[in-house]
Each structure stands twice: as C-alpha cells, then as structure tokens.
PDB file of C-alpha atoms in Angstrom:
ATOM      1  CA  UNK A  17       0.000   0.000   0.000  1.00 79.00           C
ATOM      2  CA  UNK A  18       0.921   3.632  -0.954  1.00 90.00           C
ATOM      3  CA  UNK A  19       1.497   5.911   1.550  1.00 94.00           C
ATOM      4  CA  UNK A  20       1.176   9.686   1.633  1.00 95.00           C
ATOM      5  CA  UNK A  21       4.237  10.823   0.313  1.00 95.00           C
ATOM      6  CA  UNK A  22       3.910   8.176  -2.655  1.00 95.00           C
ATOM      7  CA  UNK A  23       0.877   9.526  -3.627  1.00 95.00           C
ATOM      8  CA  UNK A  24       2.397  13.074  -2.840  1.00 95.00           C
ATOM      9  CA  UNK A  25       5.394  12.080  -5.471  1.00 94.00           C
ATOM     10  CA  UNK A  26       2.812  11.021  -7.981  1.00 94.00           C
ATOM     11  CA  UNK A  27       2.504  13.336 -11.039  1.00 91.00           C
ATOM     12  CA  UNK A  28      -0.942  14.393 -10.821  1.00 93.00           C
ATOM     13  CA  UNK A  29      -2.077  17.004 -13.935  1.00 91.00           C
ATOM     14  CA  UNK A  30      -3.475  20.293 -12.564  1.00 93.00           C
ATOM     15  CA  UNK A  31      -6.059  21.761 -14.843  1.00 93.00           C
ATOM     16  CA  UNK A  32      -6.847  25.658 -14.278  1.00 93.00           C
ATOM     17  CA  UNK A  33      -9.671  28.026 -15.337  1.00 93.00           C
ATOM     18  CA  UNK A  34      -9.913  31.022 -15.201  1.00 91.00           C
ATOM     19  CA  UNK A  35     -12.692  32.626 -13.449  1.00 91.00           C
ATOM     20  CA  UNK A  36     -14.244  35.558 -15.280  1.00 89.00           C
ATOM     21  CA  UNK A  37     -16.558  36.243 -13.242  1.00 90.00           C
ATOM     22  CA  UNK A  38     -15.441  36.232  -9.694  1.00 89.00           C
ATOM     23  CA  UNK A  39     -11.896  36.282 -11.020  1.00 92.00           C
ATOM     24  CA  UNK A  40      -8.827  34.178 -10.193  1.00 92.00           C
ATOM     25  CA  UNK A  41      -8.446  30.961 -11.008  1.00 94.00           C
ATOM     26  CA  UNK A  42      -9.978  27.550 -10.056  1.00 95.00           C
ATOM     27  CA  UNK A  43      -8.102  24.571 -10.471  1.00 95.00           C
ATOM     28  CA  UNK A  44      -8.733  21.076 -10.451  1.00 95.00           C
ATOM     29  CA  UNK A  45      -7.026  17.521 -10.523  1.00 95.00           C
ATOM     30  CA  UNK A  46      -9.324  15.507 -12.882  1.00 92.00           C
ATOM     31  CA  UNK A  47      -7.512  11.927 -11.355  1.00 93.00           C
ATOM     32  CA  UNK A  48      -8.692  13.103  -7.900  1.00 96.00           C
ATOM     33  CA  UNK A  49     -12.666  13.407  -8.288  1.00 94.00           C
ATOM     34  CA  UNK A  50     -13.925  16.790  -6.233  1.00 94.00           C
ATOM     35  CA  UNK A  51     -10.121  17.576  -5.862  1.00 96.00           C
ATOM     36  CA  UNK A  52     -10.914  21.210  -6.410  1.00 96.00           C
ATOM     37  CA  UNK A  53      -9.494  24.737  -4.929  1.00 96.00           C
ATOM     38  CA  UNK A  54      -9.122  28.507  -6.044  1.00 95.00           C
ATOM     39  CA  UNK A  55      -6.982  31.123  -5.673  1.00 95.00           C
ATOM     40  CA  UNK A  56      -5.957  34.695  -6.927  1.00 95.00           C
ATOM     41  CA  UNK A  57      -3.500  34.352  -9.372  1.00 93.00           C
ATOM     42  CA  UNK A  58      -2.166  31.305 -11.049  1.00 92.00           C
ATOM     43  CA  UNK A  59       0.793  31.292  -8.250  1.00 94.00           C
ATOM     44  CA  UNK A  60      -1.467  31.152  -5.596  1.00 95.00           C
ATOM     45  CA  UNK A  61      -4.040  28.627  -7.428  1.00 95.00           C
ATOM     46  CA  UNK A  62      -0.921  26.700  -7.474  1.00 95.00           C
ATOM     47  CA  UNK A  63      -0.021  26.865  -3.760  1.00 96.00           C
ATOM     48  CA  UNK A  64      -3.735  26.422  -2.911  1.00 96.00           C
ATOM     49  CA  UNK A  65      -3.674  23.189  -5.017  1.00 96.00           C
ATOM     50  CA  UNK A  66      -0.836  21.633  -3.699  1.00 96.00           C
ATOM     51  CA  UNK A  67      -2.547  21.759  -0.196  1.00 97.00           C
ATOM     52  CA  UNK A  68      -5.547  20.802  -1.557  1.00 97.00           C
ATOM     53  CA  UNK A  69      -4.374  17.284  -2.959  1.00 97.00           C
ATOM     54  CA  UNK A  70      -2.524  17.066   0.347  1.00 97.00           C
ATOM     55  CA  UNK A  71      -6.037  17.071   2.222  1.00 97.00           C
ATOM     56  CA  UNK A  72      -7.766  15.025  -0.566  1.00 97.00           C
ATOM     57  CA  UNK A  73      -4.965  12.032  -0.111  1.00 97.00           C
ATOM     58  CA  UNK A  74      -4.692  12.238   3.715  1.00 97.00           C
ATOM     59  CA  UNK A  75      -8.705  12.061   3.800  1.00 96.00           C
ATOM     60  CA  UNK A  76      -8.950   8.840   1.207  1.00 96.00           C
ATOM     61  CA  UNK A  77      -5.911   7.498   2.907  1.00 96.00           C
ATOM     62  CA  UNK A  78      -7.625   7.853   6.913  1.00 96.00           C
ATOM     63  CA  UNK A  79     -11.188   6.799   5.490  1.00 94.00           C
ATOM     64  CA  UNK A  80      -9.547   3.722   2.980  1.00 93.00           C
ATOM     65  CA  UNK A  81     -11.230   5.050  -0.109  1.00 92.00           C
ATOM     66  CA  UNK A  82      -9.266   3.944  -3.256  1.00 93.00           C
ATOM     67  CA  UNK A  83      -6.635   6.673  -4.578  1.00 96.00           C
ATOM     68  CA  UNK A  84      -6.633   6.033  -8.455  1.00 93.00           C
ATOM     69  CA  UNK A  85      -3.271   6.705 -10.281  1.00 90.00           C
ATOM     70  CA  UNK A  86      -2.696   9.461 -12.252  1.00 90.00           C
ATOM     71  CA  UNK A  87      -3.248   9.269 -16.122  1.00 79.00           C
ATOM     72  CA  UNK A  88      -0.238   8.948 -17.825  1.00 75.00           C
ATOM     73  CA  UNK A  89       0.339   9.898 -21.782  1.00 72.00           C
ATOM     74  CA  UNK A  90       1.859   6.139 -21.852  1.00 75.00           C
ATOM     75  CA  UNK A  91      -1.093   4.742 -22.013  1.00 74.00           C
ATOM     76  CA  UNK A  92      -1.777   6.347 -25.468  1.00 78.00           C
ATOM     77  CA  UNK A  93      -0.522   5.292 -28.976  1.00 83.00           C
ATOM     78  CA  UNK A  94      -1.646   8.829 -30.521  1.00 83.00           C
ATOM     79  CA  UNK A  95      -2.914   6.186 -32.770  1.00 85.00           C
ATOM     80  CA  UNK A  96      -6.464   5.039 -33.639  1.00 85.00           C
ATOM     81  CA  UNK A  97      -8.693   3.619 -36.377  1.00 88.00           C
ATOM     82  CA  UNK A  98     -11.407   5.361 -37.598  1.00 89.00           C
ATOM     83  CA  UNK A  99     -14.343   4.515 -39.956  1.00 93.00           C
ATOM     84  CA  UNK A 100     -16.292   6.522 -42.415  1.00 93.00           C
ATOM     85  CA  UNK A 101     -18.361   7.076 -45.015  1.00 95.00           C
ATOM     86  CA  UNK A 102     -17.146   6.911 -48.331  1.00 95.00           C
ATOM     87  CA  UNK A 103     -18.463  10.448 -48.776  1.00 95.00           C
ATOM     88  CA  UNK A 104     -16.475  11.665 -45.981  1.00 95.00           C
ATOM     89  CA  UNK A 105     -13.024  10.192 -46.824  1.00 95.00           C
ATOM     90  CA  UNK A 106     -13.329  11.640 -50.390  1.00 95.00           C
ATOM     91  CA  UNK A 107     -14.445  14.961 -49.002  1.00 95.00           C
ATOM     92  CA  UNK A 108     -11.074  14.785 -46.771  1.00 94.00           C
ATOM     93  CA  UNK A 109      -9.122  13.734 -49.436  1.00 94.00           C
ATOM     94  CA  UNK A 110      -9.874  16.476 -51.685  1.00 95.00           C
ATOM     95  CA  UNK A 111      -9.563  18.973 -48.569  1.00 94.00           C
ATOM     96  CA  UNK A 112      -6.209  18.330 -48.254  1.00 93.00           C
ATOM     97  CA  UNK A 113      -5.147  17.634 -51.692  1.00 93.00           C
ATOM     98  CA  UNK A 114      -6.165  21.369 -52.063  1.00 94.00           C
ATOM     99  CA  UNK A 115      -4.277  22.289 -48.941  1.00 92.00           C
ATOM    100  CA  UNK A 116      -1.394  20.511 -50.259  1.00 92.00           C
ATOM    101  CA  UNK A 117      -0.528  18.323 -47.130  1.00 93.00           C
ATOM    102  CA  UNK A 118      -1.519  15.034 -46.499  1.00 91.00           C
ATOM    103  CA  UNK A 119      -4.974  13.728 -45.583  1.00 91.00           C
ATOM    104  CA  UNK A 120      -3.302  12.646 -41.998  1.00 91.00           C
ATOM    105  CA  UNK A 121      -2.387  15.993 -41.638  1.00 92.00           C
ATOM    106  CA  UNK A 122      -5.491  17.478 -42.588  1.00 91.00           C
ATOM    107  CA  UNK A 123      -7.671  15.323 -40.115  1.00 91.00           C
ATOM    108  CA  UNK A 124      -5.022  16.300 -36.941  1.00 89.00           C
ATOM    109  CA  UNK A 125      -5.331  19.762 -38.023  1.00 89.00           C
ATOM    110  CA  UNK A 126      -8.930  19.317 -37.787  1.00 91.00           C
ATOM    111  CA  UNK A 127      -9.442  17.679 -34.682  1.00 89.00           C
ATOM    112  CA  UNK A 128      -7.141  19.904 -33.004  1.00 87.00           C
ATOM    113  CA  UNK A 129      -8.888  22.988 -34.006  1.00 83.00           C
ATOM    114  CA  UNK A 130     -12.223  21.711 -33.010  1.00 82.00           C
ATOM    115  CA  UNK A 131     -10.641  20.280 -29.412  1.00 75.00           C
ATOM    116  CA  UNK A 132      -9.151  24.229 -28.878  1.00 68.00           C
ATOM    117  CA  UNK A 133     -12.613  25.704 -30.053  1.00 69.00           C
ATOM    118  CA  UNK A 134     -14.111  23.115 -27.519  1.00 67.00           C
ATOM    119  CA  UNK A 135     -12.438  24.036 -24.298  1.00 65.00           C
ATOM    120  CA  UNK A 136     -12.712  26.935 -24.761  1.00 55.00           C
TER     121      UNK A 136
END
C-alpha cells in the first residue's frame, strides 16, 4: 500500500480556469474526483492546489477510499482507427489535396482545431 508521500510524489495534472466572473483561477485535478481549490492568481491557485491534494490524499488514505493513479500519456498510442463514409473520406481527401498536405495531416489539423474551439 501507498502511503502519503507516494501519492504526494505522484505526477498528478493540474487543470486551471480562469474565473471571469469572480476572477482568479480555479483549479482542479481531474484523477482526484472533487479535488478542487481557487486562488488569486495562477501562483497562488498553485499553492492552494498543492494543499488541496494534500487534504484530498490524507482524507482517502484515513477513510480507505481507493486513490486512483494518475493518467499517464503512456497509455496512449496517438494512434487510432477510424471509420467513415465513403463520402467523408473523399471529401477529406480532396480537402487536403487542395491544402497541399496530407490527408493525416489534414484530419489532426482538424481535430485539433475543433478540441481548442471546444475548451474553450
């Protein structure tokens, strides 16, 4: 069994938002559910957080609720298969044949621009 300063060690992602309307920032750790805290600036948000997850941990660890690990990029290819319409693929195809860059490159291009428009 983990202890504290395992999980403590552990490189759990922060996520921040901005709060527009009460200002600051909130942040979150989305491997620690309701691990959640706020704070002025980012540098404080930051400080904030750290204690936060400190609390979180010590409270699963006293009351023996299970502490997942954090996500890790490892666990991802940055590969997957994908099928569509015919319609579709010659739609893409012609896309980027007109952008002059491959139809790979063309689909990344448009996932990533719809996954920044999305969290936003």
């Amino acid at each position: 069994m983990k202890t504290l300063h395992d999980y403590l060690n552990l490189p759990y992602p922060m996520e921040f938002v901005e709060d527009k309307e009460e200002g600051g920032y909130v942040v979150s750790f989305p491997d620690l559910p309701g691990c959640i805290t706020c704070g002025e600036t980012i540098e404080s948000a930051a400080a904030n957080a750290k204690d936060a997850k400190k609390a979180w941990l010590e409270a699963a660890l006293e009351e023996g609720i299970a502490i997942p690990e954090p996500d890790s990029l490892e666990d991802y290819s940055g590969q997957f298969k994908l099928r569509i319409p015919k319609s579709l693929h010659r739609s893409l195809a012609e896309h980027s044949k007109r952008e002059g860059i491959s139809m790979n490159q063309y689909c990344l291009y448009l996932l990533s621009k719809n996954d920044a428009v999305y969290f936003k």
